[in-house]
Structure formats: C-alpha cells, structure tokens
mmCIF file of C-alpha atoms and ligand atoms in Angstrom:
data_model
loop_
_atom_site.group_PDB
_atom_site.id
_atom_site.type_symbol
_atom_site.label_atom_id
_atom_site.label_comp_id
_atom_site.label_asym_id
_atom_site.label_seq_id
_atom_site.Cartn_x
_atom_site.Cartn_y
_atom_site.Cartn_z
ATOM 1 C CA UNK A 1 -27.248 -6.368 -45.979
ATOM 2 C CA UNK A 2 -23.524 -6.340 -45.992
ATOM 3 C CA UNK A 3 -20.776 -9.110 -45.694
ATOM 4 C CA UNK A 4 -18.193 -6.476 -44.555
ATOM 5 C CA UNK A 5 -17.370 -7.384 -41.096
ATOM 6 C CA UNK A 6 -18.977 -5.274 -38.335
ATOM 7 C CA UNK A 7 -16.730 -2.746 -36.636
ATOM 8 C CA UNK A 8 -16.057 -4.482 -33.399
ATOM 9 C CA UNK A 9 -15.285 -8.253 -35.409
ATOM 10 C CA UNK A 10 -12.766 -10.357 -33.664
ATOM 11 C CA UNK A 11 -9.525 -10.251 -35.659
ATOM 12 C CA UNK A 12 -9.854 -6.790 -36.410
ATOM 13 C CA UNK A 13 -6.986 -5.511 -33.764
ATOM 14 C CA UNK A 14 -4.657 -7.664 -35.455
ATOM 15 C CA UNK A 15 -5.901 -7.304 -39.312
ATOM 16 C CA UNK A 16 -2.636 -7.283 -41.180
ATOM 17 C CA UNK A 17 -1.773 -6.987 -45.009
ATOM 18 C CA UNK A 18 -4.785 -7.484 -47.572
ATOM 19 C CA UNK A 19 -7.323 -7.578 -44.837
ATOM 20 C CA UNK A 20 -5.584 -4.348 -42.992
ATOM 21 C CA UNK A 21 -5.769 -2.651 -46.292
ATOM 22 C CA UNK A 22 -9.332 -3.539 -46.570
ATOM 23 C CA UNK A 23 -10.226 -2.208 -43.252
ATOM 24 C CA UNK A 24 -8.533 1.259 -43.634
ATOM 25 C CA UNK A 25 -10.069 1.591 -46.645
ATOM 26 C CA UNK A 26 -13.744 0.899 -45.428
ATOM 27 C CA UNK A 27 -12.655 3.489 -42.771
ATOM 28 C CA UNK A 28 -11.717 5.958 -44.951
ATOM 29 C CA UNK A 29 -14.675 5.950 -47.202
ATOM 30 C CA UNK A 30 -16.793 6.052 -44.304
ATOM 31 C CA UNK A 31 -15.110 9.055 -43.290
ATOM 32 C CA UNK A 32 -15.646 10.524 -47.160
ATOM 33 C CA UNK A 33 -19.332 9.909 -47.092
ATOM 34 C CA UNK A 34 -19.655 11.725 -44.045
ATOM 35 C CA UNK A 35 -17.435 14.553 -44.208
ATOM 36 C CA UNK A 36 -16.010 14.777 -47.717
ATOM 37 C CA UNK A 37 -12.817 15.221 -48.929
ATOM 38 C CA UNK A 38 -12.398 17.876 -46.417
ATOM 39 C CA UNK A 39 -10.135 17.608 -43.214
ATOM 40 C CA UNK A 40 -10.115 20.382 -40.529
ATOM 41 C CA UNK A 41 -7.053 22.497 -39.708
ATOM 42 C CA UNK A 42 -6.546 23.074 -35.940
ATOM 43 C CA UNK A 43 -3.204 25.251 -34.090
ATOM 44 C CA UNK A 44 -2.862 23.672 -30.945
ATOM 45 C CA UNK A 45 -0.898 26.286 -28.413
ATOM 46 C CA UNK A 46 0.685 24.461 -25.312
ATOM 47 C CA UNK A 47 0.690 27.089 -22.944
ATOM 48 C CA UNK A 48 1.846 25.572 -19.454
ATOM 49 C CA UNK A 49 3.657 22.232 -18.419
ATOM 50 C CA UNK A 50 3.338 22.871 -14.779
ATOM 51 C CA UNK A 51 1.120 19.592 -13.908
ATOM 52 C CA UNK A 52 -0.649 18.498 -10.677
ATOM 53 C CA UNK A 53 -0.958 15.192 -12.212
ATOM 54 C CA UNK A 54 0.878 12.297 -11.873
ATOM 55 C CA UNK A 55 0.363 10.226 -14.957
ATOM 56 C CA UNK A 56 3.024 7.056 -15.168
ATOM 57 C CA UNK A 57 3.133 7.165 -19.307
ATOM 58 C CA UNK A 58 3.542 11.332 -19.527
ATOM 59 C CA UNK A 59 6.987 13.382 -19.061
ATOM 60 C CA UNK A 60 4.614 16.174 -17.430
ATOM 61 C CA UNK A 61 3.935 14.302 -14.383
ATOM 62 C CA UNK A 62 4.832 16.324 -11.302
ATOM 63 C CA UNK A 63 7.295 13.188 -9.861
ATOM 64 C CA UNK A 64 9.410 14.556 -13.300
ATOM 65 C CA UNK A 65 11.615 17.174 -11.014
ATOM 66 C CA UNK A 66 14.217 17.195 -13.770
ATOM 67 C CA UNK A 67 11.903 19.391 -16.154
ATOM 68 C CA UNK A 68 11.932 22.734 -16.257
ATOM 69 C CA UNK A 69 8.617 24.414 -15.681
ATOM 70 C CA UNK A 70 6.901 27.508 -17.995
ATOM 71 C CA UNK A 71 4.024 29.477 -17.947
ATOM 72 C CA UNK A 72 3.057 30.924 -21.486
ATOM 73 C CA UNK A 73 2.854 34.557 -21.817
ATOM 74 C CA UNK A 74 -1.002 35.647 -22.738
ATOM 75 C CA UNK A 75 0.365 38.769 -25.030
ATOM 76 C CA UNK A 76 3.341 36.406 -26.587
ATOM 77 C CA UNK A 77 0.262 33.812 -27.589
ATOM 78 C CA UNK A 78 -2.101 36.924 -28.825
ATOM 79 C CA UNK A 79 0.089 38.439 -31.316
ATOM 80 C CA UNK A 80 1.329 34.879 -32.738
ATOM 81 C CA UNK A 81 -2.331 34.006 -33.292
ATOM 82 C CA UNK A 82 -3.591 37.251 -34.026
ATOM 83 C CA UNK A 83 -1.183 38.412 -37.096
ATOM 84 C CA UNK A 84 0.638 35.337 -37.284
ATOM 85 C CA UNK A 85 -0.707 32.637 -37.305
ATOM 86 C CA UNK A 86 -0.911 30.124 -40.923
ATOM 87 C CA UNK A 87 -3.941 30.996 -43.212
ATOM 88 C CA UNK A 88 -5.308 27.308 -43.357
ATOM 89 C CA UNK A 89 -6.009 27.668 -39.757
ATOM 90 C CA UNK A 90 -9.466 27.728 -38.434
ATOM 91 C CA UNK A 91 -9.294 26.910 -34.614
ATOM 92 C CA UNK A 92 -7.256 26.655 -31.864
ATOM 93 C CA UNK A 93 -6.734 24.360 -29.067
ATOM 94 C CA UNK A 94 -4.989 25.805 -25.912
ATOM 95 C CA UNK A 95 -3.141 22.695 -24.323
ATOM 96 C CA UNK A 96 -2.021 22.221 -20.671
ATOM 97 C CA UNK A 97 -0.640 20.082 -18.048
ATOM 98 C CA UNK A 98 -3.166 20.390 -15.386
ATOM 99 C CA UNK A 99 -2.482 23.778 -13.653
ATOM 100 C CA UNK A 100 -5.944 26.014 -12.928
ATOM 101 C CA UNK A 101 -3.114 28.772 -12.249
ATOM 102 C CA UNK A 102 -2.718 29.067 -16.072
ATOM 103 C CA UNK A 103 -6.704 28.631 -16.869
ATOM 104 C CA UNK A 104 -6.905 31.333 -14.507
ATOM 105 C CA UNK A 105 -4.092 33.674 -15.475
ATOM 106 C CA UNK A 106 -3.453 32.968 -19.295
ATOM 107 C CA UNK A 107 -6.284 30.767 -21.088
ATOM 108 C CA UNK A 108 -9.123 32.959 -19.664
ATOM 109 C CA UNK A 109 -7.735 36.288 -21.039
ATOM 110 C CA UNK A 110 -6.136 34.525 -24.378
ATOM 111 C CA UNK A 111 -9.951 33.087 -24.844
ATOM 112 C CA UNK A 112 -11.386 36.899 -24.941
ATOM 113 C CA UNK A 113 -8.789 38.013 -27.123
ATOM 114 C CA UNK A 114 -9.079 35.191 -29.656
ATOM 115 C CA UNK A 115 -13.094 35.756 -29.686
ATOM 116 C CA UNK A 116 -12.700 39.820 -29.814
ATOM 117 C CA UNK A 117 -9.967 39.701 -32.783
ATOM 118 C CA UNK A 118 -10.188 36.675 -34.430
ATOM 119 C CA UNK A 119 -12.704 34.369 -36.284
ATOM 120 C CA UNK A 120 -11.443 31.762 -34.608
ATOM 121 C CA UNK A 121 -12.820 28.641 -32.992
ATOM 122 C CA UNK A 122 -11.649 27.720 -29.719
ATOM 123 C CA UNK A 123 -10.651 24.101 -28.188
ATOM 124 C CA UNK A 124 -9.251 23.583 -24.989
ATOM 125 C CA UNK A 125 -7.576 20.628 -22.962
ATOM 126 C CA UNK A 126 -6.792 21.280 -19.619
ATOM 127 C CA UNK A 127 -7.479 18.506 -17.782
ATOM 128 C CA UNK A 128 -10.196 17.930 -14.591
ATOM 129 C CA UNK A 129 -10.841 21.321 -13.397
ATOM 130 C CA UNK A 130 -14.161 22.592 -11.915
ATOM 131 C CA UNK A 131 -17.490 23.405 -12.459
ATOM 132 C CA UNK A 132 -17.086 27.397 -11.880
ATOM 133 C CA UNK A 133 -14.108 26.960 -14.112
ATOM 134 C CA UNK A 134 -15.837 25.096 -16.992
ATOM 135 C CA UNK A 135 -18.555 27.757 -16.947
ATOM 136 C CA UNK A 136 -15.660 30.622 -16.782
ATOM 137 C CA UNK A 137 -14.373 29.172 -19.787
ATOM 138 C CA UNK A 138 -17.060 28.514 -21.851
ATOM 139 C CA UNK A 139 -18.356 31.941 -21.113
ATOM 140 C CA UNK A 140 -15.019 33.530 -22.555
ATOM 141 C CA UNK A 141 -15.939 31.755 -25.758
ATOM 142 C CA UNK A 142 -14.568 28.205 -25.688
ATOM 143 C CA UNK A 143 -16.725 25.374 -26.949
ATOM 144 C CA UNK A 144 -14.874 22.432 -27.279
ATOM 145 C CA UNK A 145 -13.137 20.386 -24.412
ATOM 146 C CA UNK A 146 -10.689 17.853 -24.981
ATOM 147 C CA UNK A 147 -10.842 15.243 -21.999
ATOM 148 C CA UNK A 148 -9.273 11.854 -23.026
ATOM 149 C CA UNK A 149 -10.426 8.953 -20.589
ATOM 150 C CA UNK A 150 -7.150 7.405 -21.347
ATOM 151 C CA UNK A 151 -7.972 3.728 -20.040
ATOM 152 C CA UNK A 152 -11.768 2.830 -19.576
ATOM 153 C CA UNK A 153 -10.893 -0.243 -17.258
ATOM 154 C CA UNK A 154 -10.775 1.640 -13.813
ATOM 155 C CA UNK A 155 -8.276 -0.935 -12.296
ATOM 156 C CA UNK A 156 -6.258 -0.526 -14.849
ATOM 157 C CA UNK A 157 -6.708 3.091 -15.179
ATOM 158 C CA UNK A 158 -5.732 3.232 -11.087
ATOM 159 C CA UNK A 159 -2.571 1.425 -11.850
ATOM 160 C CA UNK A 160 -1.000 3.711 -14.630
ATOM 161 C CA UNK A 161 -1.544 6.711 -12.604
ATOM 162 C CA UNK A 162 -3.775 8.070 -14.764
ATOM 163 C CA UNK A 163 -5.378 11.807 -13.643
ATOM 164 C CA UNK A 164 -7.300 11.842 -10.486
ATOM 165 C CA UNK A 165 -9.709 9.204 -10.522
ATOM 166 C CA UNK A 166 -11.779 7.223 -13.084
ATOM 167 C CA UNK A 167 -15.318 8.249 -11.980
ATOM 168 C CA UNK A 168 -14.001 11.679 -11.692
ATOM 169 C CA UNK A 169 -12.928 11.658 -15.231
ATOM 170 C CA UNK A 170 -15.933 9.941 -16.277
ATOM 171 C CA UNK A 171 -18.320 12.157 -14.371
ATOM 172 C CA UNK A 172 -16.402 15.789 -15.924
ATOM 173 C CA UNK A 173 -16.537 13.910 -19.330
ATOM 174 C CA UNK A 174 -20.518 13.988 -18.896
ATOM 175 C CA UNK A 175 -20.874 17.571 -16.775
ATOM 176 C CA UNK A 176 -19.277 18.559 -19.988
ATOM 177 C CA UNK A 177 -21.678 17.722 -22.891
ATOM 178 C CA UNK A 178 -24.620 18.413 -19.979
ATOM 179 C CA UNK A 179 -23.457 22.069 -20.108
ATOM 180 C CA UNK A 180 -23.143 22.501 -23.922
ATOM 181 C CA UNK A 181 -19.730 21.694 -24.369
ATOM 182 C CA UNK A 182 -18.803 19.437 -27.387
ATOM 183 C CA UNK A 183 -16.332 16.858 -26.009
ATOM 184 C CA UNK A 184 -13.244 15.206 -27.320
ATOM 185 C CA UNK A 185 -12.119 12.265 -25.502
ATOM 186 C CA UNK A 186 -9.455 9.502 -26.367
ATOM 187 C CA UNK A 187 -7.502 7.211 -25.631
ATOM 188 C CA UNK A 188 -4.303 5.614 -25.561
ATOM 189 C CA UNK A 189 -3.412 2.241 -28.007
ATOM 190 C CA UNK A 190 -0.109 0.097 -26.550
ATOM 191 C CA UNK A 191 0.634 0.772 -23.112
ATOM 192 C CA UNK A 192 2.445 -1.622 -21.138
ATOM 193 C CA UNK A 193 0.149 -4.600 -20.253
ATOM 194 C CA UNK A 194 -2.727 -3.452 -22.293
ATOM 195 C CA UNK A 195 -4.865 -6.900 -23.542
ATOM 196 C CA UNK A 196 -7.895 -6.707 -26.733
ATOM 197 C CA UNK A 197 -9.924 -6.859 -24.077
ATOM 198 C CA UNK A 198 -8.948 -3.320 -22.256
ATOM 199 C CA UNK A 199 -8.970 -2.090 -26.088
ATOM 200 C CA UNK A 200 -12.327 -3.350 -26.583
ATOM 201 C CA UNK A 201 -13.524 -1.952 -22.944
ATOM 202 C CA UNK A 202 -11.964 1.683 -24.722
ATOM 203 C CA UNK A 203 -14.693 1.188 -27.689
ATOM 204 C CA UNK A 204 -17.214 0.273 -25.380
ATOM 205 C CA UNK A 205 -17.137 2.866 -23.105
ATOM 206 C CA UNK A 206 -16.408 5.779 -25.594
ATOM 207 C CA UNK A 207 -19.374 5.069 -27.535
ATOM 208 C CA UNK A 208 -21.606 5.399 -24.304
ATOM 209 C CA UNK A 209 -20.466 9.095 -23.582
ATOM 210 C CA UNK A 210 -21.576 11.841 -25.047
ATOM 211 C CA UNK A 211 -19.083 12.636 -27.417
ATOM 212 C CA UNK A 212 -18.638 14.733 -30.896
ATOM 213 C CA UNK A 213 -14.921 12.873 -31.170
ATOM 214 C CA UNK A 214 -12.173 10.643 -30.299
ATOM 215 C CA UNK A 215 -8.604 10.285 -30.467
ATOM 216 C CA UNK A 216 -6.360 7.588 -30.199
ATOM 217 C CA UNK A 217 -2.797 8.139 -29.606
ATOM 218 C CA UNK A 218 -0.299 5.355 -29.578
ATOM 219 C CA UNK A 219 1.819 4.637 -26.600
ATOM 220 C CA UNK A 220 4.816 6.918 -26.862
ATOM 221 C CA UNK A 221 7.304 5.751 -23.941
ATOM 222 C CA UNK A 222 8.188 8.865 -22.197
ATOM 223 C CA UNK A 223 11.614 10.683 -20.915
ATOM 224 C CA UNK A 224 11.672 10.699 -16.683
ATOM 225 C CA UNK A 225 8.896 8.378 -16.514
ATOM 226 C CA UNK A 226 8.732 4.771 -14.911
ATOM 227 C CA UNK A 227 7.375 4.019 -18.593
ATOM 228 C CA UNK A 228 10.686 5.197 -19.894
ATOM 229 C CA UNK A 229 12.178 1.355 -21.002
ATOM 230 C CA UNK A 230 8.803 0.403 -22.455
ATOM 231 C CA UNK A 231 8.058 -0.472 -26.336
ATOM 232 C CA UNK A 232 6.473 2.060 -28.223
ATOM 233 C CA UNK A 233 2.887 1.598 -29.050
ATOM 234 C CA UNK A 234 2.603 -0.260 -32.366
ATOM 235 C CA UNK A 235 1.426 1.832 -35.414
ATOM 236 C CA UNK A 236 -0.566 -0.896 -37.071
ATOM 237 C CA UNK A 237 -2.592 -1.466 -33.640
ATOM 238 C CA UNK A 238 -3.236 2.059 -33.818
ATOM 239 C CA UNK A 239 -4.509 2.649 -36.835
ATOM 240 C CA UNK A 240 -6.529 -0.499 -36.782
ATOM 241 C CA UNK A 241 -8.229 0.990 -33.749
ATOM 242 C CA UNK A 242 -8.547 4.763 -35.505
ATOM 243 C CA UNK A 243 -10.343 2.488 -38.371
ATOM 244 C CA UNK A 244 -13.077 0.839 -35.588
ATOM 245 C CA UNK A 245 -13.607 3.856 -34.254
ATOM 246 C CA UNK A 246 -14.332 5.701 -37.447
ATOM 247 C CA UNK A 247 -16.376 2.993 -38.286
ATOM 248 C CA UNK A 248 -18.202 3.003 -35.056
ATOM 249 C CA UNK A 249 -18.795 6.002 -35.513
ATOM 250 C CA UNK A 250 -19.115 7.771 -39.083
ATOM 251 C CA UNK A 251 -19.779 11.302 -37.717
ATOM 252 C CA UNK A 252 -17.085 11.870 -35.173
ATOM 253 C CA UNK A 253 -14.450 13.991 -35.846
ATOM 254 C CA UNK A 254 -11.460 11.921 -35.307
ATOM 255 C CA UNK A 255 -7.663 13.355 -35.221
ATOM 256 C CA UNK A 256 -4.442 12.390 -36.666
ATOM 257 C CA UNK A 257 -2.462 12.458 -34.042
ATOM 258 C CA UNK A 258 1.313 13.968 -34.224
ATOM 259 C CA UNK A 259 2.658 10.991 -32.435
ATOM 260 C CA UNK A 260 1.541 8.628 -35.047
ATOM 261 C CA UNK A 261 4.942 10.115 -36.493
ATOM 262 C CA UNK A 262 7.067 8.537 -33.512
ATOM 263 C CA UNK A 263 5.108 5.346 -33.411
ATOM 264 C CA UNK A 264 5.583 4.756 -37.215
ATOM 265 C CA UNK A 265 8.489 7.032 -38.995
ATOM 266 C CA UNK A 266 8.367 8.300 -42.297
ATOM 267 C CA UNK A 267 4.875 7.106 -42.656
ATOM 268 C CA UNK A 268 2.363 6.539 -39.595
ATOM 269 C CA UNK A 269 1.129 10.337 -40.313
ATOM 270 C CA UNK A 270 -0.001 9.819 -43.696
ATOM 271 C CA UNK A 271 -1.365 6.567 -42.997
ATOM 272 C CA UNK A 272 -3.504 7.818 -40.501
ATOM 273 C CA UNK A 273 -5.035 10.559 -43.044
ATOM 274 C CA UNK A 274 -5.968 7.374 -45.072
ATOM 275 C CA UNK A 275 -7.875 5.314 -42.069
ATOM 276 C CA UNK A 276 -10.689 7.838 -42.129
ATOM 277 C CA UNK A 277 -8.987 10.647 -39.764
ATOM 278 C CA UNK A 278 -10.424 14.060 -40.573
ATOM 279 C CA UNK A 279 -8.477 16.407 -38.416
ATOM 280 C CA UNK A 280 -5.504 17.908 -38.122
ATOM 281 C CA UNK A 281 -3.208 20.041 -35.825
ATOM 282 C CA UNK A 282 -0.574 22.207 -36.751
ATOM 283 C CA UNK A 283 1.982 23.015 -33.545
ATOM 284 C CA UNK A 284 2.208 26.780 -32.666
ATOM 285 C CA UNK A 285 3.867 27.125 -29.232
ATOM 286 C CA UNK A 286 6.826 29.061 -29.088
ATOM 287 C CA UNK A 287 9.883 27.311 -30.371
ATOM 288 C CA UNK A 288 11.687 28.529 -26.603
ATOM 289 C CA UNK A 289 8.971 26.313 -24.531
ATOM 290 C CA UNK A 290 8.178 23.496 -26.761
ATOM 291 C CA UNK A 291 11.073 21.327 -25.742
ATOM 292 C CA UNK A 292 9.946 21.711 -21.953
ATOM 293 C CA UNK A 293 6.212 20.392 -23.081
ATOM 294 C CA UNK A 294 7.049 17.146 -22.538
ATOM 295 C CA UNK A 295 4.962 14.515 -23.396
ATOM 296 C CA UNK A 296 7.038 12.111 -24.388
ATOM 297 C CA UNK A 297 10.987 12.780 -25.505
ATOM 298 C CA UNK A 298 12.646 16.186 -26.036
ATOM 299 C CA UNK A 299 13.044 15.401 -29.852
ATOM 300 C CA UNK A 300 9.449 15.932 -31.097
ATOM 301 C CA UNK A 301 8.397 15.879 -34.424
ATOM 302 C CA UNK A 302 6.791 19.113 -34.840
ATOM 303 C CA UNK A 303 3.743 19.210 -37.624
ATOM 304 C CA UNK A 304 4.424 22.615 -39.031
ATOM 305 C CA UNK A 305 1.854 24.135 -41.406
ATOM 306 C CA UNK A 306 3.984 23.259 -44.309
ATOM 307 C CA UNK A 307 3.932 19.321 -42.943
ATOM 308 C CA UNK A 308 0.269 18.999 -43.065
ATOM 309 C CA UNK A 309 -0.688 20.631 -45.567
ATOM 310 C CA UNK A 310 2.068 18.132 -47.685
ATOM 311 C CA UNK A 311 0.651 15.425 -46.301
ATOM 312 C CA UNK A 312 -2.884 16.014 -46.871
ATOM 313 C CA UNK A 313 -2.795 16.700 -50.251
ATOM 314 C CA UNK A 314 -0.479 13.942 -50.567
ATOM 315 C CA UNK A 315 -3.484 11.968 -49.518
ATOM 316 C CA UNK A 316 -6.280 13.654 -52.078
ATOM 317 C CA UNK A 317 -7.499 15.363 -49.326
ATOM 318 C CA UNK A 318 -8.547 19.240 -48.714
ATOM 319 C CA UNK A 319 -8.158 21.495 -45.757
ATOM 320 C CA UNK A 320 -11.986 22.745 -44.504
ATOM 321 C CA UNK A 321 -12.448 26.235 -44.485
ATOM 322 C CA UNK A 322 -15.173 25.598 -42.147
ATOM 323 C CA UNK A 323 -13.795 25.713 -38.567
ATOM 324 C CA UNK A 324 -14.779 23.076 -36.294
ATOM 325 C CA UNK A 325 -16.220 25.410 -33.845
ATOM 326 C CA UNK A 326 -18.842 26.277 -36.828
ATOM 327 C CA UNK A 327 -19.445 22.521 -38.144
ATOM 328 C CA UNK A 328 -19.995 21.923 -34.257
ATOM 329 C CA UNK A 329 -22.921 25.118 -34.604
ATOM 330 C CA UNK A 330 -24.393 23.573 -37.506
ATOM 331 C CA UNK A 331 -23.274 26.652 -39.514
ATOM 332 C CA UNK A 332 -22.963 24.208 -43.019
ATOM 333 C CA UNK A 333 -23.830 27.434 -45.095
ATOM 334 C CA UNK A 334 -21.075 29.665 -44.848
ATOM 335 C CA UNK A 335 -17.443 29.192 -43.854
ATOM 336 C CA UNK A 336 -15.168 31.367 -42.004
ATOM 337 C CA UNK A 337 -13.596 32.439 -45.658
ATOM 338 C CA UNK A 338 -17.065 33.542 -46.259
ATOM 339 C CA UNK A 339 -18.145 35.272 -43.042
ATOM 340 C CA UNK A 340 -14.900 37.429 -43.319
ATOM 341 C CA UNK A 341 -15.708 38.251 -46.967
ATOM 342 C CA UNK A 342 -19.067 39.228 -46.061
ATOM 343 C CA UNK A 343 -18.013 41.354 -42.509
ATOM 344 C CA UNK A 344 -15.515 43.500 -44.911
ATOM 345 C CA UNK A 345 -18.062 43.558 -47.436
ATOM 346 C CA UNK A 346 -20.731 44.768 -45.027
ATOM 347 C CA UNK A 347 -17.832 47.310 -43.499
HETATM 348 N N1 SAM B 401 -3.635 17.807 -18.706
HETATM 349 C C1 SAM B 401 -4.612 17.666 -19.732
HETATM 350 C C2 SAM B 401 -5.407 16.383 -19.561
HETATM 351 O O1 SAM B 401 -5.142 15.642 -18.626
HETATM 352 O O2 SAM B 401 -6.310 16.156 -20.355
HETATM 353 C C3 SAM B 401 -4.089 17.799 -21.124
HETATM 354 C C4 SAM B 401 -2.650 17.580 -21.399
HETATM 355 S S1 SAM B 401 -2.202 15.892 -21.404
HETATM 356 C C5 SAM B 401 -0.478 15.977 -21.385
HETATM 357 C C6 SAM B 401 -2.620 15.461 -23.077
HETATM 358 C C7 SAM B 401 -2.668 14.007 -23.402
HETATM 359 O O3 SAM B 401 -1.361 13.519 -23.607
HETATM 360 C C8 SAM B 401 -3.253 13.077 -22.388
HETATM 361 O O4 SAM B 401 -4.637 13.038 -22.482
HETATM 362 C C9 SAM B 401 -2.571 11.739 -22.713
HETATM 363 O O5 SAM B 401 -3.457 10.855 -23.354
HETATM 364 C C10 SAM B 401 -1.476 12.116 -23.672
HETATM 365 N N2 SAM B 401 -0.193 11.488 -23.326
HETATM 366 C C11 SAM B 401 0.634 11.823 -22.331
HETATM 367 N N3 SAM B 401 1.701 11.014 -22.311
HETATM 368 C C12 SAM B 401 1.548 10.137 -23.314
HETATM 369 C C13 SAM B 401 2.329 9.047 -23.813
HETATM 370 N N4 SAM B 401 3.479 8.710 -23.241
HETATM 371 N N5 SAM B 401 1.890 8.358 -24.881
HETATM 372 C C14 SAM B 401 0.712 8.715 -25.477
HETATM 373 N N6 SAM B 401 -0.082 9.733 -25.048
HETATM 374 C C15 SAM B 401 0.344 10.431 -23.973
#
C-alpha cells in the first residue's frame, strides 16, 4: 500500500510548488524504473506543409493562404539522412500536413531508401489517410504511426476544427494497432476553453486505445490562425499532465516535446526531461523549408543535436542506442551500435 496519491487525484492539474515537485519527481522515477536512465534519440524530417486539413489551433490549415507551400525533395532527404545525419540518432519520423500526394510521391520512396541503407527505425505522422495507404507504408518498412487525437471530447473536438472527424480519428487510431502498427497519439494541454474535465476526458480516453505512447503538447497560439490572440498553453499544466500520464502509464514512451520551449523559455525543455519524458527529437528538415512548416510562429526554436544532447545530460540522463523501432520488436539484446558492429564484423 501506498499514500502517494493515485495518478488521476483531484488537485493534481493544478499541483504547484512542493507538491508539483513531488509529483514530477514520482513521474520521473517511474519513468527510471521502467526504462532506465536511457532516453531515445529520434530526427523528425517535415517533408510537406501542403494540408487538406483545417485545424483552428495549427498555421498549416489550408484557410492559411498566406503560407507558402513545399514539397520535400525524396533525394535532398536521402543523402541528409544517409551520410549526414547526427550519430546519436536512431530513428526517424517523417512529418506532414495531411497531403497523400507526398505519402505517395516522397515518404513511400524515402521509406525504402532509409530501410535499404540505413539501420534506421522509421516513424511517421501523416495524418488520416487510408487503409491501402497504411498497408503501403508499413510494407516499405514503417512501424510506428503518430496519430494524436488532439481533443477526446467530440463536441469539443468538432468546434476547434480538429482533422476530419472524431470517430474517424478514433476508428484509424484502432485500424492502426489492429494491423501491427505501434501507435503514438497525443494531445494538446491549454487550448482556448479547455476545462479539467476535457483534460481528464484526454486521460480517459488515451488509456482505452491501444497505444505504445503519448504526447502532450502545450497550446502554442499559432500565426494566420483564428487562435492567433489566444494565451499560450501554460507550462506547469503541461507538465503536470506529462507527469499523470507517465504515471498512468509506466511503459509508454512519452516525448518531450520541442514546444515545451515556447510554452516555458529557458527552461520548459529540461523540465520536461525531469517529469518522466523518455524521448527526444532532434529537427532535420532543411533549414530552406522549415520556416514554411508552420505549426505555430515562424520563429521556432529548433532542437539541434547539440541542444538535446546538452540538455539530457544536463538532466543525468543517457541517449539509448537502442532505436525505438527495436525496443518496439522486443530486440532488448542488442542495439543498433551492436548490430552494425556485428554486420561489419560478419562482412
Ligand atoms: N497532419 C498530421 C496529423 O494530423 O497528425 C501531422 C502533422 S500535425 C501539424 C502535427 C501535430 O501538430 C498535430 O497533431 C497537433 O497536435 C500539433 N499542433 C498543431 N498546431 C498546434 C498548436 N498551435 N499548438 C500545439 N500543437 C499543435
């Protein structure tokens, strides 16, 4: 028996100073006994910002006619990730507005390349596309999909624009992990007229899909969107709800998100590394497109490799050298260090 509050205790969303400190602690050692020291090192590649969407809180959304569009070039991508991407890197996620052109055209073929040439493991988030195309890219040698539900009360969900509809995103979330992919969902902490008790409805529903992790991202008010005027998410409310979730959940792998930067300056990253987070993503596009990816405000705050890896040890912590793709396998004997070793080894 324990006196430690249960995850979902009232009072938690709010915890502040001793009993804040207490909770992201409790967080973070659940995420030590679980995983270790050891945090995983994604490159996330955002390869298209055409969108079909319509999403009120994201600069992507097609109403946004003052953005310039791109299309990422599939032997531009190859040859970064192929001979230059950083050492500490394990996987990739390919990123997208929701545009089946670009599955179709560049993710399919950059896929096949990544498996041929590289050990890599490969993530991608694309939005709600279909079956065929699920299979198509899962064949190519993808295996984990990132699908945030964004808001888990449908109304609500309706109102914000969010992409296509609720039962739509519900139902992909679950053809997902029926087909064998391992699925990332999310969602998003301070939107404009969010209550505890859509929060709570987020907890509820993401621990009755079938998920092997969750995100949550604070509220980052974006550029061109009817959201523009609105307060940014708050970083203690974010982190509070990073520090449920990990304690809902000891085994998922949960992000630090990039935006925890925005949402609390100087120090939101770091603190998120320390409320039980144990992955991380180190930005790759191309520094000519990134500005157009627009999530939230031209100015990003772009986690280089040098970034992370400062702010993980900064934290005691250690970059995996198992990819996620092979901790997702159940490949806990040898790591991707190890399996090149051995393929040079074995000539
Ligand atoms: N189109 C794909 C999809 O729908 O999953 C992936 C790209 S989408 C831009 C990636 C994520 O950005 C979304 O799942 C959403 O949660 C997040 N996002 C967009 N605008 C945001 C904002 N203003 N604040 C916080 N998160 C935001």
């Amino acid at each position: 028996m324990t006196d430690e509050p249960s995850w979902d205790s009232p009072g938690l969303l709010e915890a502040r100073g001793k009993a804040q400190e207490k909770l992201h602690a409790r967080a973070a050692t659940a995420a030590n006994a679980r995983f270790g020291r050891k945090v995983f090192l994604r490159a996330v590649v955002e390869v298209s910002n055409h969108c079909r969407e319509n999403c009120s809180y994201c600069g992507m959304r097609r109403d946004n006619r003052a953005l310039a569009r791109f299309r990422a070039h599939h032997d531009k991508l190859a040859e970064l990730l192929i001979h230059h991407r950083p050492a500490s890197v394990t996987d990739v996620n390919i990123q997208a507005g929701e545009d089946p052109v670009v599955v179709r055209e560049v993710v399919l073929p950059l896929i096949r390349t990544l498996r041929r040439e590289t050990p890599l493991g490969v993530s991608v988030c694309l939005g709600t596309l279909n079956a065929a195309l699920y299979n198509e890219l899962r064949t190519a040698g993808a295996n984990i999909y990132i699908i945030k539900f964004e808001i888990a009360d449908p109304k609500y969900y309706a109102q914000m624009e969010a992409p296509g509809r609720w039962e739509e995103r519900i139902e992909h979330i679950q053809l997902l992990a029926e087909k064998g992919w391992k699925v990332s969902s999310g969602f998003i902490a301070g939107l404009p007229g969010q209550n505890a008790r859509h929060l709570l409805a987020n907890f509820n529903l993401a621990r009755q899909l079938p998920l092997a992790g969750c995100s949550v991202s604070p509220f980052i008010p974006g550029e061109s969107t009817p959201l523009s005027g609105a307060p940014t998410g708050g970083i203690d409310l974010t982190l509070n709800c990073m520090a449920m979730l990990r304690l809902m959940r000891p085994d998922w792998v949960i992000p630090a998100v990039s935006a925890l930067n925005l949402a609390g300056p100087g120090s939101g990253y770091r603190r998120g590394l320390a409320t039980g987070a144990n992955l991380v993503t180190i930005n790759l596009t191309p520094a000519e497109v990134r500005d157009d990816y627009l999530l939230y405000k031209r100015d990003r705050f772009i986690m280089t490799e040098e970034r992370i890896l400062a702010a993980i040890e900064a934290e005691g912590l250690t970059p995996s050298r198992q990819s996620l793709d092979e901790f997702y396998r159940g490949q806990v004997g040898r790591s991707t260090e190890e399996r090149a070793e051995a393929e040079v080894v074995a000539g």
